[in-house]
Amino acid sequence: AQSVTQLGSHVSVSEGALVLLRCNYSSSVPPYLFWYVQYPNQGLQLLLKYTSAATLVKGINGFEAEFKKSETSFHLTKPSAHMSDAAEYFCAVSPKGGGQNFVFGPGTRLSVLP
Amino acid sequence: DAGVIQSPRHEVTEMGQEVTLRCKPISGHNSLFWYRQTMMRGLELLIYFNNNVPIDDSGMPEDRFSAKMPNASFSTLKIQPSEPRDSAVYFCASSLLRREHGEQFFGPGTRLTVL
């Protein structure tokens, strides 16, 4: 069975600092990987996705993630945090993609300090 | 294009009452998912449909929960009778059933409070 772990339920960074949110998955074959963001009182929005093309994936709002098969990781980064990045971030894995059950990680709450 | 539409956005009810949550997926999408989100348990998949057919309902917590998808543009999640521990935010998501990727698109959620 697939699983997703996100190290750190809460991460705090200063405005302008590097954002690094960690995601590791367990899967017998490389899955499709996704990062979603949830702003307060809203639904989840797709930030970016890895679908076996380029291993470095660029998403919206300046975020990017790198798929590393050897480390079974898909960490999310942003060079410079903005106050508006404060939200909950979820990593998700899917065996094939559409119409399949996603397995979501527990989420990481990002706080951005002024 | 309209995204996933959920109604109501907020629901407050008393224990024992029936609650019906509604979802309209994105037009053309043929997979639909119901999730529940709480502080304690995070995001949980309750059930999902492909082409209006329930594929996996193993996440439905009890027989008090039921979900239907009578057509490609409408789904309901019903709780009868409701209990205070059902209080949560319920999300509906839809996607396009195909071999390659196919991210899920989420609705704004229904915040349910059972008193």
PDB file of N, CA and C in Angstrom, chain A residues 32 34 36 38 41-46 49-52 88 90 94 96-106 109, chain B residues 9 31 33 35 37 39 42-43 45 48 50 56 91 95-109 111:
ATOM      1  N   TYR A  32       2.496   9.002  -9.437  1.00  0.00           N
ATOM      2  CA  TYR A  32       2.316  10.417  -9.720  1.00  0.00           C
ATOM      3  C   TYR A  32       2.257  11.144  -8.379  1.00  0.00           C
ATOM      4  N   PHE A  34       1.799  14.931  -6.172  1.00  0.00           N
ATOM      5  CA  PHE A  34       1.135  16.230  -6.214  1.00  0.00           C
ATOM      6  C   PHE A  34       1.406  16.998  -4.926  1.00  0.00           C
ATOM      7  N   TYR A  36      -0.613  20.096  -2.921  1.00  0.00           N
ATOM      8  CA  TYR A  36      -1.779  20.954  -2.849  1.00  0.00           C
ATOM      9  C   TYR A  36      -1.578  21.968  -1.727  1.00  0.00           C
ATOM     10  N   GLN A  38      -3.823  24.622   0.900  1.00  0.00           N
ATOM     11  CA  GLN A  38      -5.134  24.966   1.433  1.00  0.00           C
ATOM     12  C   GLN A  38      -5.020  26.231   2.257  1.00  0.00           C
ATOM     13  N   ASN A  41     -10.057  28.309   5.461  1.00  0.00           N
ATOM     14  CA  ASN A  41     -11.469  28.265   5.087  1.00  0.00           C
ATOM     15  C   ASN A  41     -11.698  28.096   3.586  1.00  0.00           C
ATOM     16  N   GLN A  42     -10.753  27.447   2.928  1.00  0.00           N
ATOM     17  CA  GLN A  42     -10.909  27.179   1.500  1.00  0.00           C
ATOM     18  C   GLN A  42     -10.627  25.709   1.209  1.00  0.00           C
ATOM     19  N   GLY A  43     -10.949  25.312  -0.008  1.00  0.00           N
ATOM     20  CA  GLY A  43     -10.628  23.963  -0.447  1.00  0.00           C
ATOM     21  C   GLY A  43      -9.177  23.854  -0.856  1.00  0.00           C
ATOM     22  N   LEU A  44      -8.777  22.669  -1.287  1.00  0.00           N
ATOM     23  CA  LEU A  44      -7.394  22.437  -1.695  1.00  0.00           C
ATOM     24  C   LEU A  44      -7.210  22.869  -3.146  1.00  0.00           C
ATOM     25  N   GLN A  45      -6.076  23.502  -3.406  1.00  0.00           N
ATOM     26  CA  GLN A  45      -5.733  23.919  -4.764  1.00  0.00           C
ATOM     27  C   GLN A  45      -4.435  23.239  -5.180  1.00  0.00           C
ATOM     28  N   LEU A  46      -4.369  22.831  -6.422  1.00  0.00           N
ATOM     29  CA  LEU A  46      -3.160  22.187  -6.915  1.00  0.00           C
ATOM     30  C   LEU A  46      -2.041  23.214  -7.077  1.00  0.00           C
ATOM     31  N   LYS A  49       2.489  19.229  -9.988  1.00  0.00           N
ATOM     32  CA  LYS A  49       2.382  17.779 -10.066  1.00  0.00           C
ATOM     33  C   LYS A  49       3.568  17.202 -10.828  1.00  0.00           C
ATOM     34  N   TYR A  50       3.958  16.004 -10.441  1.00  0.00           N
ATOM     35  CA  TYR A  50       4.995  15.249 -11.138  1.00  0.00           C
ATOM     36  C   TYR A  50       4.323  14.068 -11.829  1.00  0.00           C
ATOM     37  N   THR A  51       4.559  13.972 -13.141  1.00  0.00           N
ATOM     38  CA  THR A  51       3.910  12.906 -13.900  1.00  0.00           C
ATOM     39  C   THR A  51       4.902  12.181 -14.789  1.00  0.00           C
ATOM     40  N   SER A  52       6.106  11.975 -14.284  1.00  0.00           N
ATOM     41  CA  SER A  52       7.178  11.202 -14.929  1.00  0.00           C
ATOM     42  C   SER A  52       7.795  11.907 -16.132  1.00  0.00           C
ATOM     43  N   GLU A  88      -1.802  25.633   4.674  1.00  0.00           N
ATOM     44  CA  GLU A  88      -1.500  24.219   4.908  1.00  0.00           C
ATOM     45  C   GLU A  88      -1.156  23.587   3.567  1.00  0.00           C
ATOM     46  N   PHE A  90      -0.291  20.035   1.439  1.00  0.00           N
ATOM     47  CA  PHE A  90      -0.480  18.588   1.428  1.00  0.00           C
ATOM     48  C   PHE A  90       0.247  17.965   0.237  1.00  0.00           C
ATOM     49  N   SER A  94      -0.539   9.225  -6.205  1.00  0.00           N
ATOM     50  CA  SER A  94      -1.553   8.456  -6.914  1.00  0.00           C
ATOM     51  C   SER A  94      -0.853   7.417  -7.769  1.00  0.00           C
ATOM     52  N   LYS A  96      -1.811   5.936 -10.526  1.00  0.00           N
ATOM     53  CA  LYS A  96      -1.914   6.116 -11.966  1.00  0.00           C
ATOM     54  C   LYS A  96      -2.417   7.496 -12.338  1.00  0.00           C
ATOM     55  N   GLY A  97      -3.123   8.145 -11.440  1.00  0.00           N
ATOM     56  CA  GLY A  97      -3.621   9.459 -11.761  1.00  0.00           C
ATOM     57  C   GLY A  97      -5.128   9.510 -11.739  1.00  0.00           C
ATOM     58  N   GLY A  98      -5.696   9.961 -12.789  1.00  0.00           N
ATOM     59  CA  GLY A  98      -7.119  10.222 -12.817  1.00  0.00           C
ATOM     60  C   GLY A  98      -7.985   9.027 -12.485  1.00  0.00           C
ATOM     61  N   GLY A  99      -8.991   9.247 -11.683  1.00  0.00           N
ATOM     62  CA  GLY A  99      -9.918   8.196 -11.335  1.00  0.00           C
ATOM     63  C   GLY A  99      -9.401   7.226 -10.309  1.00  0.00           C
ATOM     64  N   GLN A 100      -8.267   7.507  -9.761  1.00  0.00           N
ATOM     65  CA  GLN A 100      -7.691   6.630  -8.751  1.00  0.00           C
ATOM     66  C   GLN A 100      -7.678   7.320  -7.403  1.00  0.00           C
ATOM     67  N   ASN A 101      -7.603   6.502  -6.403  1.00  0.00           N
ATOM     68  CA  ASN A 101      -7.567   7.030  -5.052  1.00  0.00           C
ATOM     69  C   ASN A 101      -6.244   7.726  -4.778  1.00  0.00           C
ATOM     70  N   PHE A 102      -6.312   8.977  -4.380  1.00  0.00           N
ATOM     71  CA  PHE A 102      -5.131   9.685  -3.924  1.00  0.00           C
ATOM     72  C   PHE A 102      -4.862   9.304  -2.472  1.00  0.00           C
ATOM     73  N   VAL A 103      -3.595   9.236  -2.120  1.00  0.00           N
ATOM     74  CA  VAL A 103      -3.228   9.107  -0.714  1.00  0.00           C
ATOM     75  C   VAL A 103      -2.591  10.432  -0.321  1.00  0.00           C
ATOM     76  N   PHE A 104      -3.211  11.120   0.602  1.00  0.00           N
ATOM     77  CA  PHE A 104      -2.714  12.416   1.051  1.00  0.00           C
ATOM     78  C   PHE A 104      -1.848  12.263   2.290  1.00  0.00           C
ATOM     79  N   GLY A 105      -0.828  13.092   2.362  1.00  0.00           N
ATOM     80  CA  GLY A 105      -0.052  13.180   3.598  1.00  0.00           C
ATOM     81  C   GLY A 105      -0.833  13.933   4.652  1.00  0.00           C
ATOM     82  N   PRO A 106      -0.324  13.983   5.869  1.00  0.00           N
ATOM     83  CA  PRO A 106      -1.034  14.624   6.984  1.00  0.00           C
ATOM     84  C   PRO A 106      -1.047  16.139   6.899  1.00  0.00           C
ATOM     85  N   ARG A 109       1.631  22.751   8.139  1.00  0.00           N
ATOM     86  CA  ARG A 109       1.166  24.134   8.231  1.00  0.00           C
ATOM     87  C   ARG A 109       2.369  25.062   8.174  1.00  0.00           C
TER      88      ARG A 109
ATOM     89  N   ARG B   9     -22.691  25.743   2.069  1.00  0.00           N
ATOM     90  CA  ARG B   9     -21.329  26.023   2.516  1.00  0.00           C
ATOM     91  C   ARG B   9     -21.199  25.817   4.020  1.00  0.00           C
ATOM     92  N   SER B  31     -14.862  11.280 -12.486  1.00  0.00           N
ATOM     93  CA  SER B  31     -14.525  10.706 -11.183  1.00  0.00           C
ATOM     94  C   SER B  31     -14.870  11.726 -10.118  1.00  0.00           C
ATOM     95  N   PHE B  33     -15.021  12.387  -5.740  1.00  0.00           N
ATOM     96  CA  PHE B  33     -14.493  11.958  -4.449  1.00  0.00           C
ATOM     97  C   PHE B  33     -15.149  12.772  -3.337  1.00  0.00           C
ATOM     98  N   TYR B  35     -14.450  13.718   0.689  1.00  0.00           N
ATOM     99  CA  TYR B  35     -13.470  13.706   1.771  1.00  0.00           C
ATOM    100  C   TYR B  35     -14.075  14.358   3.006  1.00  0.00           C
ATOM    101  N   GLN B  37     -12.563  16.372   6.539  1.00  0.00           N
ATOM    102  CA  GLN B  37     -11.368  16.941   7.148  1.00  0.00           C
ATOM    103  C   GLN B  37     -11.663  17.391   8.574  1.00  0.00           C
ATOM    104  N   MET B  39      -9.509  18.301  12.520  1.00  0.00           N
ATOM    105  CA  MET B  39      -8.202  18.585  13.118  1.00  0.00           C
ATOM    106  C   MET B  39      -7.536  17.300  13.583  1.00  0.00           C
ATOM    107  N   GLY B  42      -7.262  14.741  10.126  1.00  0.00           N
ATOM    108  CA  GLY B  42      -6.779  15.252   8.862  1.00  0.00           C
ATOM    109  C   GLY B  42      -7.788  15.013   7.746  1.00  0.00           C
ATOM    110  N   LEU B  43      -7.254  14.789   6.538  1.00  0.00           N
ATOM    111  CA  LEU B  43      -8.096  14.616   5.358  1.00  0.00           C
ATOM    112  C   LEU B  43      -8.315  13.122   5.121  1.00  0.00           C
ATOM    113  N   LEU B  45     -10.452  10.155   2.888  1.00  0.00           N
ATOM    114  CA  LEU B  45     -11.317   9.819   1.759  1.00  0.00           C
ATOM    115  C   LEU B  45     -12.470   8.966   2.271  1.00  0.00           C
ATOM    116  N   TYR B  48     -15.350   7.140  -3.398  1.00  0.00           N
ATOM    117  CA  TYR B  48     -15.215   7.769  -4.696  1.00  0.00           C
ATOM    118  C   TYR B  48     -15.944   6.967  -5.769  1.00  0.00           C
ATOM    119  N   ASN B  50     -16.419   6.346 -10.077  1.00  0.00           N
ATOM    120  CA  ASN B  50     -15.966   6.476 -11.455  1.00  0.00           C
ATOM    121  C   ASN B  50     -17.167   6.228 -12.348  1.00  0.00           C
ATOM    122  N   ASP B  56     -14.948   2.621  -4.265  1.00  0.00           N
ATOM    123  CA  ASP B  56     -14.362   2.293  -2.968  1.00  0.00           C
ATOM    124  C   ASP B  56     -15.066   3.114  -1.893  1.00  0.00           C
ATOM    125  N   PHE B  91     -15.398  17.816   1.886  1.00  0.00           N
ATOM    126  CA  PHE B  91     -14.998  18.282   0.567  1.00  0.00           C
ATOM    127  C   PHE B  91     -15.425  17.282  -0.506  1.00  0.00           C
ATOM    128  N   SER B  95     -12.282  14.641 -10.913  1.00  0.00           N
ATOM    129  CA  SER B  95     -11.137  14.518 -11.811  1.00  0.00           C
ATOM    130  C   SER B  95     -11.583  13.808 -13.079  1.00  0.00           C
ATOM    131  N   LEU B  96     -10.651  13.773 -14.024  1.00  0.00           N
ATOM    132  CA  LEU B  96     -10.932  13.123 -15.295  1.00  0.00           C
ATOM    133  C   LEU B  96     -10.308  11.733 -15.267  1.00  0.00           C
ATOM    134  N   LEU B  97     -11.122  10.726 -15.477  1.00  0.00           N
ATOM    135  CA  LEU B  97     -10.658   9.343 -15.439  1.00  0.00           C
ATOM    136  C   LEU B  97      -9.881   9.037 -16.698  1.00  0.00           C
ATOM    137  N   ARG B  98      -8.594   8.808 -16.546  1.00  0.00           N
ATOM    138  CA  ARG B  98      -7.766   8.452 -17.689  1.00  0.00           C
ATOM    139  C   ARG B  98      -6.477   7.870 -17.150  1.00  0.00           C
ATOM    140  N   ARG B  99      -5.680   7.288 -17.987  1.00  0.00           N
ATOM    141  CA  ARG B  99      -4.469   6.635 -17.532  1.00  0.00           C
ATOM    142  C   ARG B  99      -3.446   7.599 -16.985  1.00  0.00           C
ATOM    143  N   GLU B 100      -3.307   8.730 -17.620  1.00  0.00           N
ATOM    144  CA  GLU B 100      -2.234   9.648 -17.267  1.00  0.00           C
ATOM    145  C   GLU B 100      -2.704  10.680 -16.261  1.00  0.00           C
ATOM    146  N   HIS B 101      -1.887  10.952 -15.304  1.00  0.00           N
ATOM    147  CA  HIS B 101      -2.123  11.899 -14.211  1.00  0.00           C
ATOM    148  C   HIS B 101      -3.594  12.183 -13.937  1.00  0.00           C
ATOM    149  N   GLY B 102      -4.015  13.396 -13.961  1.00  0.00           N
ATOM    150  CA  GLY B 102      -5.426  13.649 -13.663  1.00  0.00           C
ATOM    151  C   GLY B 102      -5.590  14.096 -12.237  1.00  0.00           C
ATOM    152  N   GLU B 103      -5.221  15.339 -11.977  1.00  0.00           N
ATOM    153  CA  GLU B 103      -5.314  15.851 -10.620  1.00  0.00           C
ATOM    154  C   GLU B 103      -6.769  16.011 -10.217  1.00  0.00           C
ATOM    155  N   GLN B 104      -6.971  16.021  -8.913  1.00  0.00           N
ATOM    156  CA  GLN B 104      -8.307  16.233  -8.373  1.00  0.00           C
ATOM    157  C   GLN B 104      -8.523  17.728  -8.142  1.00  0.00           C
ATOM    158  N   PHE B 105      -9.712  18.171  -8.469  1.00  0.00           N
ATOM    159  CA  PHE B 105     -10.103  19.554  -8.263  1.00  0.00           C
ATOM    160  C   PHE B 105     -11.116  19.585  -7.119  1.00  0.00           C
ATOM    161  N   PHE B 106     -10.826  20.405  -6.135  1.00  0.00           N
ATOM    162  CA  PHE B 106     -11.628  20.415  -4.917  1.00  0.00           C
ATOM    163  C   PHE B 106     -12.654  21.544  -4.919  1.00  0.00           C
ATOM    164  N   GLY B 107     -13.788  21.257  -4.305  1.00  0.00           N
ATOM    165  CA  GLY B 107     -14.765  22.289  -4.030  1.00  0.00           C
ATOM    166  C   GLY B 107     -14.382  23.061  -2.784  1.00  0.00           C
ATOM    167  N   PRO B 108     -15.164  24.081  -2.445  1.00  0.00           N
ATOM    168  CA  PRO B 108     -14.851  24.931  -1.284  1.00  0.00           C
ATOM    169  C   PRO B 108     -15.156  24.279   0.052  1.00  0.00           C
ATOM    170  N   GLY B 109     -15.906  23.176   0.012  1.00  0.00           N
ATOM    171  CA  GLY B 109     -16.215  22.472   1.249  1.00  0.00           C
ATOM    172  C   GLY B 109     -17.531  22.900   1.878  1.00  0.00           C
ATOM    173  N   ARG B 111     -18.936  23.138   5.747  1.00  0.00           N
ATOM    174  CA  ARG B 111     -18.600  23.041   7.174  1.00  0.00           C
ATOM    175  C   ARG B 111     -19.845  22.605   7.927  1.00  0.00           C
TER     176      ARG B 111
END
